[in-house]
Coordinates of C-alpha atoms and ligand atoms in Angstrom, one line a residue:
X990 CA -60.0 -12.8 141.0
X991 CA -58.5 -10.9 143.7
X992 CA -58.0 -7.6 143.9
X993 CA -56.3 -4.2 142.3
X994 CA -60.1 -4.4 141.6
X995 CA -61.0 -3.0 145.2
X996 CA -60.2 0.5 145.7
X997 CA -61.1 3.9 146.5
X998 CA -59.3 5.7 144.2
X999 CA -62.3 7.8 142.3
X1000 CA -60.8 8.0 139.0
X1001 CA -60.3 4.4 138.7
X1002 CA -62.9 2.4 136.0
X1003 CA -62.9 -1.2 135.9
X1004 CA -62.9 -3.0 132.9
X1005 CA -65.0 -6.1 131.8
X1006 CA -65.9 -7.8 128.2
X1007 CA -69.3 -8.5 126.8
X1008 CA -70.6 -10.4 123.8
X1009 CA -73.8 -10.0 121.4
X1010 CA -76.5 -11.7 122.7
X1011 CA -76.6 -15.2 120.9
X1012 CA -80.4 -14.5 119.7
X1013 CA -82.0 -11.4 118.8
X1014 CA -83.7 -11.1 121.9
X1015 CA -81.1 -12.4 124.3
X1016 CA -79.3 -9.8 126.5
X1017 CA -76.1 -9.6 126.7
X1018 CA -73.4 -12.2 126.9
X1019 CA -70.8 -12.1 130.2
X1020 CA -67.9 -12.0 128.9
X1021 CA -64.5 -11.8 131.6
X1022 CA -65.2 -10.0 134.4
X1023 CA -68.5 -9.2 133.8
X1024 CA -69.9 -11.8 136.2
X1025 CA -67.6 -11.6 138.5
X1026 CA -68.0 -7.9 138.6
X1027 CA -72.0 -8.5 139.1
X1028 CA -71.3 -10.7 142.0
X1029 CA -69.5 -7.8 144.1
X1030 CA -71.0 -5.2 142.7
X1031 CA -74.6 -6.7 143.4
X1032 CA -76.1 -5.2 140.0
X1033 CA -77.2 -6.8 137.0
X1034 CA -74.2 -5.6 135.2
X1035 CA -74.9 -7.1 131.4
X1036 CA -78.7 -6.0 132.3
X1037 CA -77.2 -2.3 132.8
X1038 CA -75.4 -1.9 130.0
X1039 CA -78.2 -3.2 127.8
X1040 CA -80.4 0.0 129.1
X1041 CA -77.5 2.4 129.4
X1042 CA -75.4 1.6 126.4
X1043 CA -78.5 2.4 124.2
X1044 CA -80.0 -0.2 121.2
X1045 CA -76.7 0.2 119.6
X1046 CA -74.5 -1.4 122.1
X1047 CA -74.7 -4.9 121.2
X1048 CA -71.1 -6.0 122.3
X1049 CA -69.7 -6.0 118.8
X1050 CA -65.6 -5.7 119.4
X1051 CA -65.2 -2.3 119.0
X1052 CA -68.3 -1.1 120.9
X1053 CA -68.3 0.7 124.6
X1054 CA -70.6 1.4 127.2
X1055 CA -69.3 3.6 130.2
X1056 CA -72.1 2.5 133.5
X1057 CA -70.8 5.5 135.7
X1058 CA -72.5 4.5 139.2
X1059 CA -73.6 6.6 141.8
X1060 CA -71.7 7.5 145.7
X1061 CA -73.9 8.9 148.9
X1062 CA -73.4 11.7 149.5
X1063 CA -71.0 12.8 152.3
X1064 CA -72.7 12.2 156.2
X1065 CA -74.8 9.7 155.0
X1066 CA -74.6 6.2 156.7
X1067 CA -76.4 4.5 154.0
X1068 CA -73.5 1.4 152.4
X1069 CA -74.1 1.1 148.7
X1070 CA -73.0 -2.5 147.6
X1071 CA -70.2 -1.0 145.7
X1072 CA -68.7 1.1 148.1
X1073 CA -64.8 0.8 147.9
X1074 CA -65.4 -0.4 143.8
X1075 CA -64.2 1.8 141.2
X1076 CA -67.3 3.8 140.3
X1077 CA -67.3 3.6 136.5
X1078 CA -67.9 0.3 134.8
X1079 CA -66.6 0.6 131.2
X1080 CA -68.8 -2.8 129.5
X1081 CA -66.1 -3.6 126.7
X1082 CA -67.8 -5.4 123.2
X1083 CA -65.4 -8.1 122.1
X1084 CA -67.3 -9.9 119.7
X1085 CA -66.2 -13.4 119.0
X1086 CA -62.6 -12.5 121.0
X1087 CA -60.7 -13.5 118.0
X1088 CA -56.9 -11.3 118.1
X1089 CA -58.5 -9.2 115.3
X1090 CA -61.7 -8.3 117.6
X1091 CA -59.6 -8.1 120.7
X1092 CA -57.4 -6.1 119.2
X1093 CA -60.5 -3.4 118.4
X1094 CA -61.6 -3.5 121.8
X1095 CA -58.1 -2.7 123.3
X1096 CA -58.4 0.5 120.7
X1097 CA -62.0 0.9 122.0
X1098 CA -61.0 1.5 125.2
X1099 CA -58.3 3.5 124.8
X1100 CA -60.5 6.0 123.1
X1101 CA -63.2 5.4 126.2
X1102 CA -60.9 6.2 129.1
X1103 CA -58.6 8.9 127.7
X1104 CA -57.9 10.9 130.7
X1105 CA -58.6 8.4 133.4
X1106 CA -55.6 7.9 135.5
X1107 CA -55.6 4.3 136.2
X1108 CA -58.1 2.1 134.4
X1109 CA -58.2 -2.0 135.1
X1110 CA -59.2 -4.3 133.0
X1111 CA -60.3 -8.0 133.3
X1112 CA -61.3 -7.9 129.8
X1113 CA -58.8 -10.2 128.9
X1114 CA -58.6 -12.5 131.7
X1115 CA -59.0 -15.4 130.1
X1116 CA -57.5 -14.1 126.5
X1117 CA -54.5 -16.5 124.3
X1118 CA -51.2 -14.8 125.2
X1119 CA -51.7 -13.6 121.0
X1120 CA -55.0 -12.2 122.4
X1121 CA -53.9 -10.4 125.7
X1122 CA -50.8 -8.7 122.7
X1123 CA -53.6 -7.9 120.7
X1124 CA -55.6 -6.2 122.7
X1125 CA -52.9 -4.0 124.5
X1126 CA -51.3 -3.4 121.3
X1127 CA -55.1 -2.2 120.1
X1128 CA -55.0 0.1 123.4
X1129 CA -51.6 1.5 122.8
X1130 CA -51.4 2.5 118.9
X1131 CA -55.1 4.2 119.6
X1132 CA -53.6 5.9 122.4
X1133 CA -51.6 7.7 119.5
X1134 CA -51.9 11.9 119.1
X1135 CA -50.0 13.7 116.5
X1136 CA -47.4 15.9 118.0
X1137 CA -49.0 19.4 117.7
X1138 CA -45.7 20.9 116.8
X1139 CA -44.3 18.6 114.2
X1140 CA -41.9 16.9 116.9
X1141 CA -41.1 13.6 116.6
X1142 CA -40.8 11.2 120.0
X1143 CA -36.7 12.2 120.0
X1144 CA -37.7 16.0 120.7
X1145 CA -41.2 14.8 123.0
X1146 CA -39.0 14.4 126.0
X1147 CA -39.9 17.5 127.8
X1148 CA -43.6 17.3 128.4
X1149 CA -43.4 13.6 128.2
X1150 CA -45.2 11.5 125.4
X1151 CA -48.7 11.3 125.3
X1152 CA -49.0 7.7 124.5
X1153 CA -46.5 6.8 127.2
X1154 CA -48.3 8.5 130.0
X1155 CA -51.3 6.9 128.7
X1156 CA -50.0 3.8 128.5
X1157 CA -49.3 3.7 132.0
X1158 CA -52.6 3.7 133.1
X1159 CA -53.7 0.5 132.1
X1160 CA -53.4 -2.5 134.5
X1161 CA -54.5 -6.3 133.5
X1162 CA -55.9 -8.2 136.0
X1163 CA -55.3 -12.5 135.1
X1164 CA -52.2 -14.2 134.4
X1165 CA -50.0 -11.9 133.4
X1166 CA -48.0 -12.6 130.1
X1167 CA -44.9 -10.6 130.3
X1168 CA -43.3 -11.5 126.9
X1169 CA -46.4 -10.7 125.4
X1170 CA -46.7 -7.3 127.2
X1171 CA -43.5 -6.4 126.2
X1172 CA -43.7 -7.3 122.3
X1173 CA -47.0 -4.9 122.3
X1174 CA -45.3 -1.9 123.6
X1175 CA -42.2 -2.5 121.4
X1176 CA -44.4 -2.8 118.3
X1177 CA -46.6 0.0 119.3
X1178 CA -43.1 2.2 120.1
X1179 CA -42.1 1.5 116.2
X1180 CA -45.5 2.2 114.5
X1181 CA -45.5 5.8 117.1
X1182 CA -42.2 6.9 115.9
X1183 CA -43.1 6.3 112.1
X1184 CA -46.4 8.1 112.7
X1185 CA -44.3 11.0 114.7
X1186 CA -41.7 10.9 111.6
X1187 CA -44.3 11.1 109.1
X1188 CA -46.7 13.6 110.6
X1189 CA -43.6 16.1 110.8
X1190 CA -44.4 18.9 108.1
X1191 CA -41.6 18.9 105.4
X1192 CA -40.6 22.6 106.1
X1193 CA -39.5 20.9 109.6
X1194 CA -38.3 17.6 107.8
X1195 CA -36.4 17.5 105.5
X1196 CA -33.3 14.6 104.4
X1197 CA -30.9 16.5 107.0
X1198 CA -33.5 16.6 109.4
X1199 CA -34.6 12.9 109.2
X1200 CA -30.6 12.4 109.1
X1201 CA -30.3 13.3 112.6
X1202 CA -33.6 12.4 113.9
X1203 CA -32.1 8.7 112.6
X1204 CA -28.6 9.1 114.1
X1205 CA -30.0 10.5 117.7
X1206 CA -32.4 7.5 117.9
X1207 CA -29.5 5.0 116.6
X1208 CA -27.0 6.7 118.6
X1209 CA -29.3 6.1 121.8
X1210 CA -30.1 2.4 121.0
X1211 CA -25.8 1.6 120.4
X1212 CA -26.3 1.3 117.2
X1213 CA -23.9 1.9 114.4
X1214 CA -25.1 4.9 111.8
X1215 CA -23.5 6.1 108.8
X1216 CA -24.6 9.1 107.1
X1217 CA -23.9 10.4 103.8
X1218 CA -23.9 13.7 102.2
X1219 CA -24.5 15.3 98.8
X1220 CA -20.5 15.1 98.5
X1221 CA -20.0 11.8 99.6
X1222 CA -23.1 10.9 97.2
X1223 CA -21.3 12.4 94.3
X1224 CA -18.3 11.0 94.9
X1225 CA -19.4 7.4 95.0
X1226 CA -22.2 7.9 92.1
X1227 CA -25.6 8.1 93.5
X1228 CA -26.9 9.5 90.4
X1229 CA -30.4 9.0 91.0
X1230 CA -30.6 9.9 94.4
X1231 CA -28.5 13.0 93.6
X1232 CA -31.0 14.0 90.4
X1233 CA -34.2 13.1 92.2
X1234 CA -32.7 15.6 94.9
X1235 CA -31.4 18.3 92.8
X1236 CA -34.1 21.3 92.6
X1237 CA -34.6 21.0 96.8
X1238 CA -32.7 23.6 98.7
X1239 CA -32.3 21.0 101.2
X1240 CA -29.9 18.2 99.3
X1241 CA -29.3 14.4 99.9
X1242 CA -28.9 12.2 102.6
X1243 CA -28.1 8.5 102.6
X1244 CA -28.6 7.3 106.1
X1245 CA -27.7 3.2 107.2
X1246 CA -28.4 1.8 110.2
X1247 CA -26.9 -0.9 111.8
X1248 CA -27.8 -3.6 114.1
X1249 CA -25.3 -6.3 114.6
X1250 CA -26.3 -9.0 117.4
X1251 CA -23.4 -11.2 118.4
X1252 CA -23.3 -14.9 115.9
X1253 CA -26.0 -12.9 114.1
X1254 CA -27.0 -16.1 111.5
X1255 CA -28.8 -13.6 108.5
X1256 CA -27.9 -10.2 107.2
X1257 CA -31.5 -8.4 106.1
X1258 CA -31.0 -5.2 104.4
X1259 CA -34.5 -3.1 104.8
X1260 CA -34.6 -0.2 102.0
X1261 CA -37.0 2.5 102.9
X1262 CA -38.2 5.2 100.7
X1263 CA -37.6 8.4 102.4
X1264 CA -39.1 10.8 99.9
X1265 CA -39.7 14.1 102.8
X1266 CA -41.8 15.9 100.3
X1267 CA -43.1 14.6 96.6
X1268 CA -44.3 17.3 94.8
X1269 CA -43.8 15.1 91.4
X1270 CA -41.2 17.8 90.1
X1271 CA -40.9 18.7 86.4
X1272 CA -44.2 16.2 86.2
X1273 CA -45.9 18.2 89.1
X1274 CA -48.2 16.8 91.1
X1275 CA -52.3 18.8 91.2
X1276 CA -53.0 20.5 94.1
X1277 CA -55.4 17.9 95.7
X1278 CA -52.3 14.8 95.3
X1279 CA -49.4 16.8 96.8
X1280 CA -51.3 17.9 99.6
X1281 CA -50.8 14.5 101.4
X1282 CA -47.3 13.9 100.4
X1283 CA -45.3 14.8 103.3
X1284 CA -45.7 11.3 104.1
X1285 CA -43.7 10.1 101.3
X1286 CA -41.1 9.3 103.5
X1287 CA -43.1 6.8 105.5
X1288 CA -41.4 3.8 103.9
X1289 CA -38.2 5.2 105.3
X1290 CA -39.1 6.0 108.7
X1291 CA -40.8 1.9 108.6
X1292 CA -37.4 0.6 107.8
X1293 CA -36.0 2.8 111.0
X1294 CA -38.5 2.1 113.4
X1295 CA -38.2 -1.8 112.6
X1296 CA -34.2 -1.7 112.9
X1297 CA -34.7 -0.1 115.8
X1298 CA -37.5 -2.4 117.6
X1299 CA -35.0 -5.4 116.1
X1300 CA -32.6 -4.0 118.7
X1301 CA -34.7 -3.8 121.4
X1302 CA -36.1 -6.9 121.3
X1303 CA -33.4 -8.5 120.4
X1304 CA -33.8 -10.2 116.9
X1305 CA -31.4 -13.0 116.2
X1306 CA -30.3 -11.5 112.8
X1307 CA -27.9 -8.9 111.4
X1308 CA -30.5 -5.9 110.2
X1309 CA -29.2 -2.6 108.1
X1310 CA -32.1 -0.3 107.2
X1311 CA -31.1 1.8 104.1
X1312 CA -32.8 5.3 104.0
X1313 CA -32.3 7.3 100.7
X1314 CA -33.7 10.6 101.6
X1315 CA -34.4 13.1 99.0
X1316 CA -37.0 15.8 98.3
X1317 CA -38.7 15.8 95.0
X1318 CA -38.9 19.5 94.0
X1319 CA -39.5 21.7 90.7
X1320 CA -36.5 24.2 89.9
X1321 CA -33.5 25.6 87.6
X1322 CA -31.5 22.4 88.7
X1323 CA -34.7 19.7 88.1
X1324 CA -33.9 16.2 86.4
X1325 CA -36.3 16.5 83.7
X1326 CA -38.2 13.8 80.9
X1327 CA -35.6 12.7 78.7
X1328 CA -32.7 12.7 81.2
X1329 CA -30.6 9.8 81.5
X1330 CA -29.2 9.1 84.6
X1331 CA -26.3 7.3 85.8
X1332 CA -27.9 4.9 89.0
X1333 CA -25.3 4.0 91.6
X1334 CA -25.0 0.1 90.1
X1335 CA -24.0 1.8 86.9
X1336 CA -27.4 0.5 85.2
X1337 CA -28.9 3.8 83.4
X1338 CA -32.0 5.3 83.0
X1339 CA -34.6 6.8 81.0
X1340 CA -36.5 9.2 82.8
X1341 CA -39.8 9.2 81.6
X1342 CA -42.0 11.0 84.4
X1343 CA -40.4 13.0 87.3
X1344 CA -43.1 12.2 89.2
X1345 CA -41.7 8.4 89.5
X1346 CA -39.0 9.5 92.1
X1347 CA -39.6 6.6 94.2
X1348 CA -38.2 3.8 92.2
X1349 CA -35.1 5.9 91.9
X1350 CA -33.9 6.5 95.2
X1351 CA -34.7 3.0 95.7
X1352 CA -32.7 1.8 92.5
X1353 CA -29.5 3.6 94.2
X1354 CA -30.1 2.1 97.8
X1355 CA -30.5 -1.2 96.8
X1356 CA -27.5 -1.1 94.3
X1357 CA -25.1 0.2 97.4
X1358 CA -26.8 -2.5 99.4
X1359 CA -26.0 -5.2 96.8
X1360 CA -22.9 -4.1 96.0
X1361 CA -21.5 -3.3 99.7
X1362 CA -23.7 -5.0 102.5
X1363 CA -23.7 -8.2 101.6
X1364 CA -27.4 -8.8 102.5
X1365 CA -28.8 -12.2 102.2
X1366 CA -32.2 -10.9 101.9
X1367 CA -33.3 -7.4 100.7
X1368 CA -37.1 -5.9 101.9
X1369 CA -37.9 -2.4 100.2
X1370 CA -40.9 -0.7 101.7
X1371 CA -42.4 2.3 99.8
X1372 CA -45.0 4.9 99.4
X1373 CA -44.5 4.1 95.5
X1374 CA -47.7 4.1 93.5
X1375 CA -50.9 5.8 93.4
X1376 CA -51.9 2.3 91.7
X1377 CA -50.8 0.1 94.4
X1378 CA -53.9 1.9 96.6
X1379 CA -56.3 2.5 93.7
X1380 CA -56.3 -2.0 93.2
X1381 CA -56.4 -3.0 97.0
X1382 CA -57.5 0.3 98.7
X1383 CA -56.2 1.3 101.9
X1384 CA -56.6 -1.6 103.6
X1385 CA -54.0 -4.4 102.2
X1386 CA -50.2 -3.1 101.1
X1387 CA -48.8 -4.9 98.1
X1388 CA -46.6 -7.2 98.7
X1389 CA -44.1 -8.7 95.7
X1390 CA -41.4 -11.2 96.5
X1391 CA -38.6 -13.7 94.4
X1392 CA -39.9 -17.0 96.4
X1393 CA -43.1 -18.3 98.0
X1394 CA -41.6 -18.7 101.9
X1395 CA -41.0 -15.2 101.9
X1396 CA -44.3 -14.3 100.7
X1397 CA -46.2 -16.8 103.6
X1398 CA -43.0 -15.2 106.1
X1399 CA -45.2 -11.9 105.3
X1400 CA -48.7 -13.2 105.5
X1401 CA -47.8 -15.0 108.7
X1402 CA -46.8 -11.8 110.2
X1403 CA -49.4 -10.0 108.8
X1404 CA -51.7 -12.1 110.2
X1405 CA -50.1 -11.4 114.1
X1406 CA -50.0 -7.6 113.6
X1407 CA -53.3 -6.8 111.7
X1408 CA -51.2 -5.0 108.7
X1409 CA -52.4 -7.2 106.0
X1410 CA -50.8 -7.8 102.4
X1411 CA -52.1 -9.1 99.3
X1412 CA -49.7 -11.1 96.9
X1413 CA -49.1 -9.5 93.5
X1414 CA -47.6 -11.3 90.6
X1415 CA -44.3 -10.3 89.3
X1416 CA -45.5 -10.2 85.3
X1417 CA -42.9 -11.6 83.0
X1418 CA -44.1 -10.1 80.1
X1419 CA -43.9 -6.6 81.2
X1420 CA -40.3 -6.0 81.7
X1421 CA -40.4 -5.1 77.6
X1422 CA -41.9 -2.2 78.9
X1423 CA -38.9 -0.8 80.6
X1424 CA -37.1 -1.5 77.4
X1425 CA -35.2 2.0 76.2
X1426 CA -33.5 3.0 73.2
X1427 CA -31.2 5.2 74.4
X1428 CA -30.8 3.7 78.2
X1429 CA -30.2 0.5 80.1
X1430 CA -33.9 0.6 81.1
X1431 CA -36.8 3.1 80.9
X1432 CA -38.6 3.9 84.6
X1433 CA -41.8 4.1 84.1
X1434 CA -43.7 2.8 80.4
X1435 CA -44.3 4.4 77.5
X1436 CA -47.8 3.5 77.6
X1437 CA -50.1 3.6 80.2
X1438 CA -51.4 0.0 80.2
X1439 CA -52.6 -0.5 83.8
X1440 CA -50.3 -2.4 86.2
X1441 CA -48.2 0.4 87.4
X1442 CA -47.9 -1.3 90.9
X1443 CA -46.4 -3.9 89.0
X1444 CA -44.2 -2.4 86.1
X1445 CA -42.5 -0.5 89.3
X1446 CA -42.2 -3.6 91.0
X1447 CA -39.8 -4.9 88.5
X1448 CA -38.0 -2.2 87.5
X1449 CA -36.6 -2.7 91.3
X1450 CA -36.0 -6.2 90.9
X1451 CA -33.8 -4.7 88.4
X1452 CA -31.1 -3.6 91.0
X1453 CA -31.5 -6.3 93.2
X1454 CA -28.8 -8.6 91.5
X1455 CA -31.2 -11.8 91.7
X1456 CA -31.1 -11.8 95.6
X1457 CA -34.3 -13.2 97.5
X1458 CA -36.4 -9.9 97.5
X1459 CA -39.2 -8.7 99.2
X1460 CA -40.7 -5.5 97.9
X1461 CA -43.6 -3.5 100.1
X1462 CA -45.6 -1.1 98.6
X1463 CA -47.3 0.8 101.1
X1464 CA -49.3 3.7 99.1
X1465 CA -52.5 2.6 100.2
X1466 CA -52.0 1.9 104.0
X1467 CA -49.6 4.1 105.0
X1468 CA -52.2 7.0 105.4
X1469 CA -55.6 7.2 107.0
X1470 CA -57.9 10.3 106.2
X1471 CA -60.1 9.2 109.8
X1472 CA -59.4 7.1 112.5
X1473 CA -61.1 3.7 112.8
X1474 CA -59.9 1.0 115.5
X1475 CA -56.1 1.0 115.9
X1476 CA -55.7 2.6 113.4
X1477 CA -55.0 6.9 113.5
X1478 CA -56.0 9.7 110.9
X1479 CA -53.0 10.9 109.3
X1480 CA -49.6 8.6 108.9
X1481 CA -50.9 5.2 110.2
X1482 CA -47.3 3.7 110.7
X1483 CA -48.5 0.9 108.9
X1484 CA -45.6 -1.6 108.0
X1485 CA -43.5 -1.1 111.1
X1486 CA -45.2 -3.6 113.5
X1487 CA -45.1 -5.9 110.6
X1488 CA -41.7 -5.6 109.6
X1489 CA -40.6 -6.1 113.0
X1490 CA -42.3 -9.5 113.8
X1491 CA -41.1 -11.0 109.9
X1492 CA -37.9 -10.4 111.1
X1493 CA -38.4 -11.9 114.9
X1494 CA -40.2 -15.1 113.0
X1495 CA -37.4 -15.5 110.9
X1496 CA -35.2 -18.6 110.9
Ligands
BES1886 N1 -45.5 9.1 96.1 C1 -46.2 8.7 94.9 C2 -47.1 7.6 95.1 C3 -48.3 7.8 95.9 C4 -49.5 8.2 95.4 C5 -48.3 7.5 97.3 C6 -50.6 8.4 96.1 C7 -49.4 7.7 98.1 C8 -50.5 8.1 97.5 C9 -45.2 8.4 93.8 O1 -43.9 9.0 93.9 C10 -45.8 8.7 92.5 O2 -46.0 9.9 92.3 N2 -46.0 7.7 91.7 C11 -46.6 7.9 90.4 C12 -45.9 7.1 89.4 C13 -46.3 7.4 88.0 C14 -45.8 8.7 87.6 C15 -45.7 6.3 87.1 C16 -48.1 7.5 90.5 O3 -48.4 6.6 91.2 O4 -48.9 8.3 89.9
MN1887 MN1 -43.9 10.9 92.9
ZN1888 ZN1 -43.4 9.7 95.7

């Protein structure tokens, strides 16, 4: 290994991996680097970090140990062995070094050296080209901080993003896997700007607002936008989006984004609900559930930041996200229970429960995509039920699909990013709830029977005019109430990573 690795720059740290010791009373394992590292730095380096990282630090992926070594003081003649080596050693845990551990550890670290100004690692030396993705992407989505001001990346220019600055601190030492360096900071770009999006306070954001912030970054990337109004919404009958919207002061938008690579061979239409505030309306949320609901827009701002990252790295398919954007508010002009509305497909609705604003929006999006995109495949990604995160938690999204190689497209790519899905059943016998007497279809049942994850699921698949479907519901992922690995407190930008590589894997 030669040598980045030898300076005299003081605020460098060098980098190397460790393992748990194989028995209980093993030290250490060397992992890359580490004995390398010994051998110039003439110390016992696994040794040291067994004393100085404490009976915790066992190497687990995930687990740090800073070794900050001494210098003579100035006059003396006295050569320590690692004179002219960076002066901190950060012993890096990696566990097994599996993409998921790897992954940790690049999180680890960026946690451990926030500050530094250049930090280089051999911790990955002799990584997979998967594993060497993993573990940068790990160091960049931890690098994350929520703008302080509700400002997303567009409006960061000035002072210069903190993730970027951090990101340029980091230097690799081994082969160097370029493709693989530049997937990680592409997918780490597109969960940042959801994160930014979603973090934004709705008295900052609201469907104007995340209008433009789409239409700058669009504009930017040569991309073609489209933006509709509360007019233009009337005008062509969005009469969901348009009711669902009607008590904000802030009205409407219908954002599409367009990506169009030349002899692009598919046409995916992503649908993102962009929901800027939810307070449930007429059905109005408690106190403790609209707190965190400025992130109900987070579906949205995934079907953006994907569109946008299909651009950059240049995915082989035609991609148009589809951003309803509406704020869910109580006043004189409110859509109430017992409303019918008129959905832009011309199918009607019951309202049973303002509170389900999601699947509305939605219903109108995906009918204007149907009816005027001429999609091949449709993905929905949504904030869209409290039940979706009460059955898996916050850890898996629920994923619904028409056909099998869809739902192994999204495992697949779940399984590169980390973002993982669990397949949900789309339950024949519960469309007779959405039966209505006075309406094409009721929105939400009657009943409470359980399965609400599921009863929304096909009251989409309703306005989706028997196209192969994907449909995303992100409730439980898409926020974090504490960070843990790559993953940040607040809007976790969960489904943008993994949008973005389903649609780079496609055929
Ligand atoms: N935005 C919520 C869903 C949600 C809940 C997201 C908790 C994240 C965390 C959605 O609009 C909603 O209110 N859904 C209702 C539907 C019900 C009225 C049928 C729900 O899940 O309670
Ligand atoms: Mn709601
Ligand atoms: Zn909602």
């Amino acid at each position: 290994m030669d040598c980045p690795f030898l300076t005299d720059d003081a605020v460098a740290a060098l980098v190397v991996a460790v393992a748990p010791p194989l028995e209980e009373e093993d030290g250490l394992q060397p992992r890359a680097g580490t004995v390398d590292a010994t051998a110039r730095y003439g110390i016992d380096l696994a040794e040291l970090a067994d004393r100085s990282g404490g009976t915790s630090f066992r190497g687990v992926a995930g687990q740090v140990a800073t070794v900050d070594l001494p210098r003579t003081h100035t006059g003396s003649t006295y050569r320590l062995p690692w004179a002219g080596l960076p002066s901190t050693i950060v012993l890096l845990g990696i566990g097994s070094g599996t993409d998921v551990e790897l992954r940790r550890a690049g999180a680890a670290l960026a946690g451990a050296t926030r500050g530094l100004e250049r930090v280089v690692s051999a911790a990955t030396a002799d990584a997979t080209e998967a594993g060497v993705r993993a573990f940068v992407e790990g160091y960049l989505l931890a690098a994350y901080r929520i703008p302080r001001f509700g400002r997303p990346a567009a409006a960061r220019s000035g002072e210069g993003p903190v993730q970027d600055s951090q990101a340029e601190q980091l230097v690799l030492l081994g082969e160097s896997h370029e493709t693989q360096l530049e997937a990680a900071r592409v997918a780490a770009t597109a969960t940042w700007l959801v994160r930014d999006l979603a973090n934004t306070p709705s008295n900052v954001k609201d469907p104007e607002w995340v209008a433009e912030q789409a239409s700058a970054l669009a504009g930017a990337a040569g991309l073609t936008v489209e933006v509709l109004g509360p007019k233009e919404l009337a005008a062509q009958g969005f009469g969901a989006l348009l009711a669902v919207g009607a008590a904000s002061a802030s009205p409407p938008r219908l954002v599409t984004v367009t990506y169009e690579p030349e002899a692009a061979e598919r046409h995916v239409v992503l649908v993102g609900k962009g929901i800027t505030y939810d307070t449930g309306g007429l059905s109005i949320k408690p106190r403790e559930a609209m707190v965190p609901m400025k992130t109900d827009m987070a579906g949205a701002a995934v079907a953006l930041a994907a569109v946008l990252g299909a651009a950059e790295s240049g995915v082989r398919h035609k991609v148009t996200a589809v951003l309803p954007l509406a704020e869910n508010h109580v006043g004189a002009d409110s859509y109430r229970p017992g409303d019918v509305l008129r959905t832009y497909s011309g199918t009607t609705v019951e309202i049973a429960n303002t509170d389900a604003e999601g699947r509305l929006v939605l219903a109108d999006a995906l009918g204007y995509a149907v009816a005027t995109l001429a999609p091949d495949l449709l993905v929905d990604v949504a904030t869209l039920t409290g039940a979706a995160g009460v059955g898996l938690g916050r850890g898996h999204a629920a994923l619904f699909a028409t056909n099998p190689g869809l739902v192994s497209g999204f495992e697949a790519a779940a399984a590169v990013t980390g973002e993982r899905v669990w397949h949900m059943p789309l339950v024949e016998d519960y469309t007779s709830a959405l039966r209505s007497d006075v309406a094409d279809l009721r929105h939400v049942p009657l009943e409470a029977r359980g399965g609400g994850a599921i009863t929304a699921a096909l009251f989409l698949r309703e306005f989706t005019d028997g196209l192969p479907w994907v449909h995303l519901d992100i409730a439980g992922p898409a926020r974090a109430t504490a960070s843990r690995h790559e993953v940040t407190e607040g809007a976790t930008g969960y489904g943008a990573r993994l949008l973005l590589q389903f649609l780079r894997d496609l055929d």
